[in-house]
Structures are given as C-alpha cells and as structure tokens.
Coordinates of C-alpha atoms and ligand atoms in Angstrom, one line a residue:
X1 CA 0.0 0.0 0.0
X2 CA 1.4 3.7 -0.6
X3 CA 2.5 5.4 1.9
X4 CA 0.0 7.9 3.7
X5 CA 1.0 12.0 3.6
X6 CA -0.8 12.6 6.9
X7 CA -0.8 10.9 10.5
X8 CA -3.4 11.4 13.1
X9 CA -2.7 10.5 16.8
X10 CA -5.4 10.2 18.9
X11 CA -9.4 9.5 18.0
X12 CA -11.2 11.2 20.5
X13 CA -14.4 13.3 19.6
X14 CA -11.6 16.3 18.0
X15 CA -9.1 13.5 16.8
X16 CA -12.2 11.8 14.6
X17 CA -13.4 15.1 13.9
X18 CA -10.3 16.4 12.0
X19 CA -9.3 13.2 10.8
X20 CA -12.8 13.2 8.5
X21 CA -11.9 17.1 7.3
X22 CA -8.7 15.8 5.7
X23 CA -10.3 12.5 4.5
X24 CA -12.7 14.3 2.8
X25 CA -9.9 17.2 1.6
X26 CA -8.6 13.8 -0.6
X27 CA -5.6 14.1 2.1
X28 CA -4.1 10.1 2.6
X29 CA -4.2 9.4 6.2
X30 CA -3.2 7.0 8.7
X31 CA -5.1 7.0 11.8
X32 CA -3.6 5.7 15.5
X33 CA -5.2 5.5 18.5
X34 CA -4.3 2.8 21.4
X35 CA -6.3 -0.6 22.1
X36 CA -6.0 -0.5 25.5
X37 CA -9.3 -1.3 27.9
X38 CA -12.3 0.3 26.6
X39 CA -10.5 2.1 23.8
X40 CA -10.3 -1.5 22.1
X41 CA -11.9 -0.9 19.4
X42 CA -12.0 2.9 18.8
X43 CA -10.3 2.6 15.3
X44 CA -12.0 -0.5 14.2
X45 CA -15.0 1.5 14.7
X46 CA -13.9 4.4 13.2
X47 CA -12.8 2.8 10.1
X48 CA -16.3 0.7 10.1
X49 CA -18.4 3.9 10.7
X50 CA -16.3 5.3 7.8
X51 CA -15.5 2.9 5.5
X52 CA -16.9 5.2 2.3
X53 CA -13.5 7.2 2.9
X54 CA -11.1 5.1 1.4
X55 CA -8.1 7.1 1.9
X56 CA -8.1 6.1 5.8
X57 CA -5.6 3.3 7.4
X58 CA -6.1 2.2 10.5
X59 CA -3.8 1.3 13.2
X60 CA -3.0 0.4 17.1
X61 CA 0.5 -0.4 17.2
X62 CA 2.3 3.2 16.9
X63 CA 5.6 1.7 15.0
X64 CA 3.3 0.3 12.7
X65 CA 1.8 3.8 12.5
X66 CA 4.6 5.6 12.0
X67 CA 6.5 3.1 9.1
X68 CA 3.1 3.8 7.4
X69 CA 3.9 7.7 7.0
X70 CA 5.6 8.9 3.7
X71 CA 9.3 11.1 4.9
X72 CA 9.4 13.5 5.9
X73 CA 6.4 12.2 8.3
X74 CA 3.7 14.3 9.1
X75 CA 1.8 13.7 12.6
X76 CA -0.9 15.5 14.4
X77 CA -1.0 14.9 18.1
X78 CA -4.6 15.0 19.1
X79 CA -4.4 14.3 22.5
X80 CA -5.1 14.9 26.4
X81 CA -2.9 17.8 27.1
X82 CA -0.4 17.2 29.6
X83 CA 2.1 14.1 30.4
X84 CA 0.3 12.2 27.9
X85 CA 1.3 14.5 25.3
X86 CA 5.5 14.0 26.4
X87 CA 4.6 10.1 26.9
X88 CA 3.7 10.1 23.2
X89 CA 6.7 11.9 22.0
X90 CA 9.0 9.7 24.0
X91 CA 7.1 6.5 22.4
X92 CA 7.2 7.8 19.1
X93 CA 10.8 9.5 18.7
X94 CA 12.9 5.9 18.1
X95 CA 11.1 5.8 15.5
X96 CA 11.1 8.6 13.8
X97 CA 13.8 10.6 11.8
X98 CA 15.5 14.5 11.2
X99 CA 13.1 16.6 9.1
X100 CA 10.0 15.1 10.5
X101 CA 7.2 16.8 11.7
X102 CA 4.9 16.4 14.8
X103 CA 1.9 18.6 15.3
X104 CA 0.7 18.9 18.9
X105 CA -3.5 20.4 18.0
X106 CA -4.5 19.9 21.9
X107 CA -5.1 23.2 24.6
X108 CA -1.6 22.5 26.1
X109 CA 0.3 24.9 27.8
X110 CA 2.3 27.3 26.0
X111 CA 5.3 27.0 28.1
X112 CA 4.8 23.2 27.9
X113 CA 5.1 23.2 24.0
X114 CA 8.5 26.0 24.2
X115 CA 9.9 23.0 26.1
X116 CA 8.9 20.4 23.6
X117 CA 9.7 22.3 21.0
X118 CA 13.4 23.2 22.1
X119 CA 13.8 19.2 22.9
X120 CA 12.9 18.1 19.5
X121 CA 14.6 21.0 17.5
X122 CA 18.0 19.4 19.3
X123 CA 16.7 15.7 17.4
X124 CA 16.4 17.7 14.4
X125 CA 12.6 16.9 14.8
X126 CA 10.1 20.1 13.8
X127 CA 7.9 20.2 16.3
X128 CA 4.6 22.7 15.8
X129 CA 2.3 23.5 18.7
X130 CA -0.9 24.4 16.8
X131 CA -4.0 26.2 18.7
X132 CA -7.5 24.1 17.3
X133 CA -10.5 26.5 18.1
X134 CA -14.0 25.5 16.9
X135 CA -14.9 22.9 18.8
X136 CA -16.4 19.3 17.3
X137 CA -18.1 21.0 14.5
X138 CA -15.2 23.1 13.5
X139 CA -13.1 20.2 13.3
X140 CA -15.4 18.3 11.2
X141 CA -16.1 21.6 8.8
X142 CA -13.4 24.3 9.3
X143 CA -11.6 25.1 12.5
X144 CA -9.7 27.7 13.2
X145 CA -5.7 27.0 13.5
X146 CA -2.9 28.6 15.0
X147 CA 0.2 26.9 14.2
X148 CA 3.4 27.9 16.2
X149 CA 7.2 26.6 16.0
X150 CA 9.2 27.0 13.2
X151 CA 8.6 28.1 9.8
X152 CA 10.6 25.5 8.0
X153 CA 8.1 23.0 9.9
X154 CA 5.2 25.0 9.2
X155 CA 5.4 25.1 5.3
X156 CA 5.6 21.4 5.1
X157 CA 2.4 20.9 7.0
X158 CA 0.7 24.0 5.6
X159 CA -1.1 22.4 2.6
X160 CA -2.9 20.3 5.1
X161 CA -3.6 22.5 7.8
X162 CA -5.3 24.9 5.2
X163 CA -7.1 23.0 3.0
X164 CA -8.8 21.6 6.6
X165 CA -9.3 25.1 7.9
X166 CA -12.1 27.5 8.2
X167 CA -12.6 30.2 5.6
X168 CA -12.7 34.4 5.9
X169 CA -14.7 36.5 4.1
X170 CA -12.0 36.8 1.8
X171 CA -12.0 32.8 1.1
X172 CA -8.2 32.6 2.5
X173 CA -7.9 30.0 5.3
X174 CA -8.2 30.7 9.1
X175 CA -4.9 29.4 9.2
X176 CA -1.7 31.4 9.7
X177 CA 1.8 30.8 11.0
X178 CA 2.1 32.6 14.7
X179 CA 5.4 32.5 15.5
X180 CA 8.6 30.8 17.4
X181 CA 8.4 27.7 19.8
X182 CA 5.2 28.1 22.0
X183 CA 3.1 30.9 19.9
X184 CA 0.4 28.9 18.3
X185 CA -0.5 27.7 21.6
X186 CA -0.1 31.3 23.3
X187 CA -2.5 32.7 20.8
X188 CA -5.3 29.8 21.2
X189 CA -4.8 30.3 25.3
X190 CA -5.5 33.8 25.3
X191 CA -8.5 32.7 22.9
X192 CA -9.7 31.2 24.9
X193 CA -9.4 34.3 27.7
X194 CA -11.3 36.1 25.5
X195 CA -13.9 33.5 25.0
X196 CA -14.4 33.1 28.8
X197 CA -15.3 37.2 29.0
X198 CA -17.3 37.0 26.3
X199 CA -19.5 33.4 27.7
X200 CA -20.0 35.4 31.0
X201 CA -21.0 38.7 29.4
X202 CA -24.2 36.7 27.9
X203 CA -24.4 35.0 31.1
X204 CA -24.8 38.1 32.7
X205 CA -27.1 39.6 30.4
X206 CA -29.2 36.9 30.7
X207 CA -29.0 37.0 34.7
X208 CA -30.1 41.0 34.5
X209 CA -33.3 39.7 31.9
X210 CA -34.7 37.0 33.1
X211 CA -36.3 38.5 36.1
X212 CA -38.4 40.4 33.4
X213 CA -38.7 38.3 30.5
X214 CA -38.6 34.8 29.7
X215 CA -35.6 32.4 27.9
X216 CA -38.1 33.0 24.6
X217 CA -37.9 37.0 25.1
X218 CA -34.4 37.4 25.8
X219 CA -34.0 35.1 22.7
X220 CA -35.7 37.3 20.6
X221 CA -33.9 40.3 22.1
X222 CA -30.7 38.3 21.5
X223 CA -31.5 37.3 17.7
X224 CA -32.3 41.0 17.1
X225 CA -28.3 41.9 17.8
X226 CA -27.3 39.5 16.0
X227 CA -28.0 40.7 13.3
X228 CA -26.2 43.8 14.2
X229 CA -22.7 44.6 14.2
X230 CA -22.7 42.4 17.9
X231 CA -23.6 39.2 15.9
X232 CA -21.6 36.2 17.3
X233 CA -21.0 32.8 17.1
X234 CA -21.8 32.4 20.9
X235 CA -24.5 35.1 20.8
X236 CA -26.1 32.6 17.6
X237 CA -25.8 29.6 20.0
X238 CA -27.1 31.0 23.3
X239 CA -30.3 31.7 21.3
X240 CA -30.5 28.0 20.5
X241 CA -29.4 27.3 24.4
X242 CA -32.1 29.7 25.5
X243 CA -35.4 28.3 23.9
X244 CA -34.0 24.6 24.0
X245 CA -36.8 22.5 25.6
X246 CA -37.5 19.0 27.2
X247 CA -40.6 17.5 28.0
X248 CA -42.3 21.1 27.4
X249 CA -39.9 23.2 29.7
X250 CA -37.0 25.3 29.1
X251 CA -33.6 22.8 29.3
X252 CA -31.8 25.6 30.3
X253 CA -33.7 26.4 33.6
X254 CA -33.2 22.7 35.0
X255 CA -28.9 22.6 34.4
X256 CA -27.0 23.2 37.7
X257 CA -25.4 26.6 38.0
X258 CA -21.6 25.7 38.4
X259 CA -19.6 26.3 35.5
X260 CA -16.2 24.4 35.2
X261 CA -13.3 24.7 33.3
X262 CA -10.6 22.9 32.2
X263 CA -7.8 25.6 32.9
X264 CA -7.2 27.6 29.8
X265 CA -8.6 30.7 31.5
X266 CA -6.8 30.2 34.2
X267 CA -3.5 29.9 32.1
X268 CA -4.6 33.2 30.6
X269 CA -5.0 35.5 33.5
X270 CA -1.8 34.2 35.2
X271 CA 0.0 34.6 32.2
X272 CA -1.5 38.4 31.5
X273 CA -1.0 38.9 35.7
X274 CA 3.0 37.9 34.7
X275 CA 3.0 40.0 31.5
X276 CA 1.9 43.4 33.8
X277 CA -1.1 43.4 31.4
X278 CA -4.3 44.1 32.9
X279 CA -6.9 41.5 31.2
X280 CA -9.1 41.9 33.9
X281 CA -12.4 40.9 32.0
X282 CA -10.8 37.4 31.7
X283 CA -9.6 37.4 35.0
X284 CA -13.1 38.3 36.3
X285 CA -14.4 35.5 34.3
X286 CA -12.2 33.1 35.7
X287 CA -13.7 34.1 39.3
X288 CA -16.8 34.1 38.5
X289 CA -17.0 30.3 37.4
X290 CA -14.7 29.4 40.7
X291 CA -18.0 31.3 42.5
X292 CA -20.1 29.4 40.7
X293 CA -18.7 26.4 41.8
X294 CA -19.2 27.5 45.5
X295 CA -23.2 26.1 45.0
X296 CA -24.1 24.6 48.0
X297 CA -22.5 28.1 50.8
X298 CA -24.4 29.6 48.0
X299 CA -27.8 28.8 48.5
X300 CA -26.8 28.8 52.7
X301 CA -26.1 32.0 52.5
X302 CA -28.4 33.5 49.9
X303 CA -31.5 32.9 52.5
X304 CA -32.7 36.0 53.4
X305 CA -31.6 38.2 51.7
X306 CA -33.3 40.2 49.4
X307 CA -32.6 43.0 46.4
X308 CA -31.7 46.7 48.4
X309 CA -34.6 48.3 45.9
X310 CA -37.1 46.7 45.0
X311 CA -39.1 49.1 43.8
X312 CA -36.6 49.0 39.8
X313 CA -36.8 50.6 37.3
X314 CA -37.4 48.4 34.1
X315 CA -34.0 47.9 31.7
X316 CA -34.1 50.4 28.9
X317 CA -33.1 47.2 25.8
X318 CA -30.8 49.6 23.9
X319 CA -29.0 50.8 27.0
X320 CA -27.9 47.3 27.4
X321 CA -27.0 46.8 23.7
X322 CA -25.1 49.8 24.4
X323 CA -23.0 48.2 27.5
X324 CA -22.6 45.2 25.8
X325 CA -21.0 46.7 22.8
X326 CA -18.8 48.5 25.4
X327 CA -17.8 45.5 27.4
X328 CA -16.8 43.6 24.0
X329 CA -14.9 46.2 22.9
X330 CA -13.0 46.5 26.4
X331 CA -12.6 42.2 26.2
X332 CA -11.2 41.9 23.1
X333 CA -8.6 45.5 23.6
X334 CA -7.8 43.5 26.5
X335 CA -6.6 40.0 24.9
X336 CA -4.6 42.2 22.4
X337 CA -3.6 44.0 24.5
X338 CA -1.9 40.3 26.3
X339 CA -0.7 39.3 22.8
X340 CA 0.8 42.3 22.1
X341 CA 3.0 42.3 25.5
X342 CA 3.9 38.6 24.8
X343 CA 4.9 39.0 21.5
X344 CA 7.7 41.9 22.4
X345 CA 8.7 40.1 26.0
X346 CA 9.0 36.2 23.7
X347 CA 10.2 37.9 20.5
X348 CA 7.3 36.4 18.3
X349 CA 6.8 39.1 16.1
X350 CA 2.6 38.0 16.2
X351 CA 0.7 40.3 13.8
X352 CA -2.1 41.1 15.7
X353 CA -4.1 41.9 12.4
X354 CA -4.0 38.6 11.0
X355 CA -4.6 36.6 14.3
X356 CA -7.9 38.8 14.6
X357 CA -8.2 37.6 10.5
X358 CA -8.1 34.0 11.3
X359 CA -10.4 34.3 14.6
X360 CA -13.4 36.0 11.4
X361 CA -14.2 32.4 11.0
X362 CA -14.0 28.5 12.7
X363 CA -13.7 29.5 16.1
X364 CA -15.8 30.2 19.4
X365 CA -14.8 34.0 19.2
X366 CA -15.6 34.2 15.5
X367 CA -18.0 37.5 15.0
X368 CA -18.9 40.3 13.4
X369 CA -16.5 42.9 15.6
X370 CA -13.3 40.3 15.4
X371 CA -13.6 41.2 11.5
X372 CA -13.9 45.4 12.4
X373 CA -10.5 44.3 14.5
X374 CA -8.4 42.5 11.6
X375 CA -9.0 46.2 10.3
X376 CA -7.8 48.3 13.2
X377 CA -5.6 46.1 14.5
X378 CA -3.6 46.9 11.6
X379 CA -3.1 50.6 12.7
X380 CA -2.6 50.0 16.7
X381 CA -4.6 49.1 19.9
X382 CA -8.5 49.3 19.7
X383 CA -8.8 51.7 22.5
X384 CA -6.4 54.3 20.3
X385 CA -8.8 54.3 17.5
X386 CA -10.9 57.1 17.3
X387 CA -13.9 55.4 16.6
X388 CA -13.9 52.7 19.0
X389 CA -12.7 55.4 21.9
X390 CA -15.7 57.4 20.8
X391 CA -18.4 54.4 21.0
X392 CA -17.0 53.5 24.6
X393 CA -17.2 57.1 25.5
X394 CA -20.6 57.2 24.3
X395 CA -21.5 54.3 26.1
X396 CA -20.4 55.1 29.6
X397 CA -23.2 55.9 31.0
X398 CA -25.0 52.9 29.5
X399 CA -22.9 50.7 31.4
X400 CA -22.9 52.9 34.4
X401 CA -27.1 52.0 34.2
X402 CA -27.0 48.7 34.2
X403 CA -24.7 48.2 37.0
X404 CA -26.8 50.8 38.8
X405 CA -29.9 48.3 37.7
X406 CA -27.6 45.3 38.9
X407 CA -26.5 46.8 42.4
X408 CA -30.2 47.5 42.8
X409 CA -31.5 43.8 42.2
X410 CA -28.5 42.1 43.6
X411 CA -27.3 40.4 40.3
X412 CA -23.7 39.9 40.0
X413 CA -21.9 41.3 36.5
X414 CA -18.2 40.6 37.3
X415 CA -17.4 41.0 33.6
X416 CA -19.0 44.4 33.2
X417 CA -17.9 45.8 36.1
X418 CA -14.3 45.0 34.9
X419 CA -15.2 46.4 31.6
X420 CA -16.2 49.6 33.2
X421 CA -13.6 49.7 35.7
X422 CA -10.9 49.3 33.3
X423 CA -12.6 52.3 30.9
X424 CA -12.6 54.3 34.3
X425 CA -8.9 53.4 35.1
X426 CA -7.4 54.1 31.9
X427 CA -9.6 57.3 31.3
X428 CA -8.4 58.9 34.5
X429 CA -5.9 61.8 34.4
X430 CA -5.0 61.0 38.3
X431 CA -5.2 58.2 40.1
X432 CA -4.8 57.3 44.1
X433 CA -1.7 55.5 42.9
X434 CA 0.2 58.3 44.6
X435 CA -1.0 57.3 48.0
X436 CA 0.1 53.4 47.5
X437 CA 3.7 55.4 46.4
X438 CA 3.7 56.8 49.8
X439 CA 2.3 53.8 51.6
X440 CA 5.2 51.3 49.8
X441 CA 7.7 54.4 51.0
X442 CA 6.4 54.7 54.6
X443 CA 7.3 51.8 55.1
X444 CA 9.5 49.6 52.8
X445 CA 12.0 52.9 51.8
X446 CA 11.0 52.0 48.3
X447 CA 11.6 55.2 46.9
X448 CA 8.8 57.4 44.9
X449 CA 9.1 59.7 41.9
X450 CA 7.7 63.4 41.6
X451 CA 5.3 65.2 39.6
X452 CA 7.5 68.5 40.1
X453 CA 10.9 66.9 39.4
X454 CA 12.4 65.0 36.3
X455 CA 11.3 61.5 36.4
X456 CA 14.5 59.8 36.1
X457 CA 14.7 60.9 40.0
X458 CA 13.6 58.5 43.3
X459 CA 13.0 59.9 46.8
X460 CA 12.8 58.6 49.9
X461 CA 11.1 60.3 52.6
X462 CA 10.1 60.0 56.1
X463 CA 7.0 60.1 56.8
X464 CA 6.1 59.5 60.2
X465 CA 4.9 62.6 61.9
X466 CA 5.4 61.4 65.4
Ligands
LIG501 C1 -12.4 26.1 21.3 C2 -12.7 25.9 22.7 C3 -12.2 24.6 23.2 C4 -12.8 24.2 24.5 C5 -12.3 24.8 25.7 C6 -13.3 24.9 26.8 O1 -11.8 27.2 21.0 O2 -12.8 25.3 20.5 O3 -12.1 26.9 23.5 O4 -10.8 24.6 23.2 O5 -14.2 24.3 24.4 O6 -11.3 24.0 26.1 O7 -12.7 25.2 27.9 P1 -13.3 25.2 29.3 O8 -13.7 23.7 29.6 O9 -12.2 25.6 30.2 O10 -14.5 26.0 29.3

C-alpha cells in the first residue's frame, strides 16, 4: 500500500473530527489510536463507521503507525494535554527521523510546548504546537488554526492544515503561521481568555433579563443583535441554548449553575498577571466560574436576603446593547492587549491583524466585531482608534445603568464591572496611585518619583509625623 501523507494520533471526539476534514480534503491518512481497555476498538470503529472514505488506514501499534507515513512524516497529536502529550513523543521519537514533523492540535500549555519544541529541534525533529478553536463542529467543517514553531516545519504541513481550515470573508484560510516555539499555543490560550469574558458577558445579560422576560424573550432580544454589528457565534448559540426544551420546559432552567473549566482561562490570567497586562475581563471571568462552583454556601447564604430596591426601574433594551457593545470592545482591547505584551517580551513578532483575520471564522470567538478588528488592528490598539474610543465614550453611561440596575436587584456582572472599571482606570488623568507610592515608601523605603521633578529621580522620605 502507498505510503500515507498525513498521520493522526489520537481518535477522541476532536481527533475523529479532523481526521474526516482531511479525509474528505482527498488528504491520505493513517489514523492511531491505542487498544487499551475500553479504547479496544475505537479505530475498528472508526474505520467501520467510515468505510466510504477510502483514503483512511487504521492502526493500534504506533511503530506500525509511524513506518506507514511517507518522509518527511507528518503527525498531528490530538491528544489529552499534559504528560500524555510527552509520553507520546518519548514512544514515538525511536522511531522517527530528522526533518520530520509532529503537530501537537490539543489546549496544552504554552510553556509546555516552548519545552517540547526546544527538545525536538536538538533531534532535528520540527515540532509545531498548533492552537485548534472551533470545537467538534469546526473540526469536522473548518476550525480555526494557530500553528506555532518553526517556519521550515510549518510550510511542510501547511497544505494540510489549510485545506482543513475554516474560511474568511476573503476565502483565505483561518490558518496562519504565529510565530517561534510556543506561539500557536499562546495565541489559542488567550482565545480562549477572550472566550471566557465574552460566555460570562451573555451569562450576565441573561441573569439581569430573566427577572423580566422569559428564555423566549431574551431570545428574541438576542437574535435581534445578531443581526447587528454584535452578531456572534456564541450570541447565535445562546439563542438555540435559550429556547431549547425538554418535556415542554425550558432545558436551560433545569442545568446546575456551576460552571467548570478545564484551565485555559486560568493559564490566561496568570499569564497576562506575569506580563503586567491588565486582562481583567478574563480574569473576572475566571472568578466568577470558581464562584459558581461554590453552589451549596451559596444557596446557605443567599436565605434571606433580598434586592436593596425593590421598587426597579425596568431595563431600557438599547442601554444594554449599548453596554454590551462597550464590554466587548473592552474584552477583546484586553486580549490584544496580552498578545501584544507577549509578543515583544518572547520575541514572536505576532501580527495582531491577521490573528484577529483568522479568529473572522472556525472559532468560538468568531464575530462580526473580530472582523472590524483585523482592520484596526492593523493601525494600533482598539482603544487608540478614534472610533472605538468614541463608541466607549458614548456608552459610559449605559454601562454605568445597568450596573446601577444590577447593584439595585443584587445580580452579580463581574465582567461588566471590569469592563467599566478598566474604561474608568485608563480614562483617569490621576489616580490614588500616589497614596500606595507613599504607603510602599512609609514603610519599605522604596523610593517614589515626583510630579514637580524629572522622572529619572527617586526619593525617599520619612513620613512618620510622630
Ligand atoms: C475552542 C474551545 C475549546 C474548548 C475549551 C473549553 O476554541 O474550540 O475553547 O478549546 O471548548 O477548552 O474550555 P473550558 O472547559 O475551560 O470552558
């Protein structure tokens, strides 16, 4: 039998997924995953299920696997993130040889894959850590890729990767080279950042409307923007989410209100908390699942107490379209804001522009605004265009009414508080700062700079009056 061009390691539900999109893109793939306990007969299966794609080989012995790859071999790692990911490359590297090229598509760790990725380069293997947004259905139809490591290894997988990829606008894939070592995988973790603000924005919207209207109302209301410049892949599914029923009642009302995670957020804020970069919408995001999670002190505590007015005002509907469109703008300055940092303190040269470009399309973040920031993003930040700095400015006190509706009724909206905070911060000629100067000087003599003298010069003062 020829050789195949393409490898796949790995047939979970994303593994299967993309392993169909390059089936079907005529691409000749072997497929691997191990027989082991109840994963016995995952690529029998698969290949059964499958069997009108006859470009597919099948296999469970990983030498086997690999001596059925044509050179330089091409594999994509689709995998738990984690040890799993270095048990593989320590099972596959006797095998393997220089030029060779092994994709790693799972959420790992960016600091993980600038590890793996310095390791191989010394075997003279190429070693790619590529961010896969988009979910099951993206991987099947078009996901969104961000493929990091070397460019040498990147233009021998390239044909794949894009043929498999989403679309723009302009039909080019949603597929670009990132950058060095870890920046693929950067790039997908602060994705997914952005992705957690912009879930709990809609959750929050929905917890300030459905006092007054019902999943099929805020639906509506919800359907309306998105047909607007706020249209959104996860504004389009929380419609579906919203007016979803089972046995005649809303599905949504009956799921348990603790939202997990499996730690990319978390990566994000820590890394943006490392960077200096304030990504606070994330951040807040992060919280407010870990709240969330707190269900059963919840509903101890929550007895008793009630909204401080009762007596609210109803929600003017385009006051909140207005604070959304704030709070999305804020989100997504924010996660450029990260990128941009990482890219000068790692050296990765990441073209803001074209990540936005390949986020139009594939991914959870795609939307209507992520193609308005390919544009600007060209120029410089979001918040320094004058267009965007005037629709925030606009909106302030839109945003500044809803929280005021939200203190009101007791209904937390971590994520637009941080959005307004952060406008407030960053829109403030003077801030209390100079009292934590004096505080840190008091009494850790760590020096303080003057608005009267040239900056280049510390004092130390002291302060104690007694
Ligand atoms: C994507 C998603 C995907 C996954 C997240 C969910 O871009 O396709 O981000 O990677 O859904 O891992 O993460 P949480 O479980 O942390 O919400």
């Amino acid at each position: 039998m020829d050789k195949s061009e393409f490898g796949v390691i790995g047939l979970g539900v994303m593994g299967k997924s993309l392993s169909l999109n390059m089936a079907e893109k005529g691409v000749n793939l072997s497929v691997y995953n191990r027989s082991e306990g109840d994963e016995a007969r995952v690529v029998s299966e698969f290949l059964d299920k499958n069997h009108a794609l006859k470009n597919i080989a099948g296999f469970t012995d990983l030498k086997d696997f690999v001596s059925s790859l044509e050179l330089p071999r091409k594999m994509l790692l689709m995998v738990k993130a984690g040890p799993v990911v270095d048990d593989i490359i320590a099972q596959l590297l006797p095998h393997l040889t220089p030029d060779d090229v092994i994709i790693d598509g799972g959420n790992s760790y960016f600091k993980d894959t600038q590890r793996r990725y310095r390791n191989l380069q010394q075997k003279g293997i190429h070693f790619i850590g590529c961010g896969i947004s988009g979910g099951e259905e993206g991987a099947r139809k078009g996901p969104s890729l961000m493929p990091g490591g070397d460019i040498e290894g990147y233009t021998v997988v390239a044909p794949t990767l894009e043929a498999i990829a989403a679309e723009d606008a302009k039909k080019q894939p949603c597929c670009t080279f990132i950058g060095n070592d870890g920046a693929g995988h950067f790039v997908k973790m602060i994705h997914n950042g952005v992705e957690y603000a912009e879930m709990q924005l809609l959750a929050e919207l929905y917890a300030i409307l459905s006092p007054s209207m019902d999943n099929e109302a805020i639906a509506d209301m919800f359907s309306k923007w998105n047909n607007s410049d706020l249209s959104s892949y996860l504004l389009e599914i929380t419609v579906d989410i919203l007016t979803k029923k089972e046995g005649g009642a809303y599905l949504l009302d009956k799921v348990l209100d603790k939202a997990e995670n499996k730690g990319t957020g978390n990566w994000s804020s820590k890394t943006a908390l490392d960077l200096g970069v304030p990504a606070t919408m994330m951040t807040s995001a992060v919280f407010a699942r870990y709240l969330s999670s707190f269900k059963a002190t919840r509903e101890q505590l929550s007895d008793g107490l009630q909204p401080l007015n009762s007596s609210n005002r109803t929600l003017d509907l385009t006051i909140l379209e207005k604070a959304y469109r704030f709070a999305r703008i804020i989100n997504h300055h924010q996660g450029f804001e990260v990128l941009q940092q990482a890219s000068q303190h790692y050296d990765w040269h990441l073209n803001l522009s074209e990540i936005a470009c390949i986020w139009t399309n594939g991914c959870i973040i795609r939307s209507r605004f992520m193609e308005a920031c390919s544009s600007y993003l060209k120029d410089a930040s979001l918040l320094s265009q004058q267009d965007m700095f005037a629709t925030l400015k606009s909106a302030e006190s839109a945003i500044a009414e809803v929280l005021h509706t939200a203190l009101s009724n007791r209904i937390q909206m971590d994520a637009f508080w941080s959005a307004y905070n952060y406008w407030i911060n960053m829109t403030t000629k003077r801030l209390p700062a100079n009292l934590i100067q004096a505080q840190r000087d008091y009494f850790g003599a760590h020096t303080y700079q003057r608005i009267d003298t040239p900056l280049s010069e510390f004092f130390h003062t002291n302060w104690s009056t007694s």
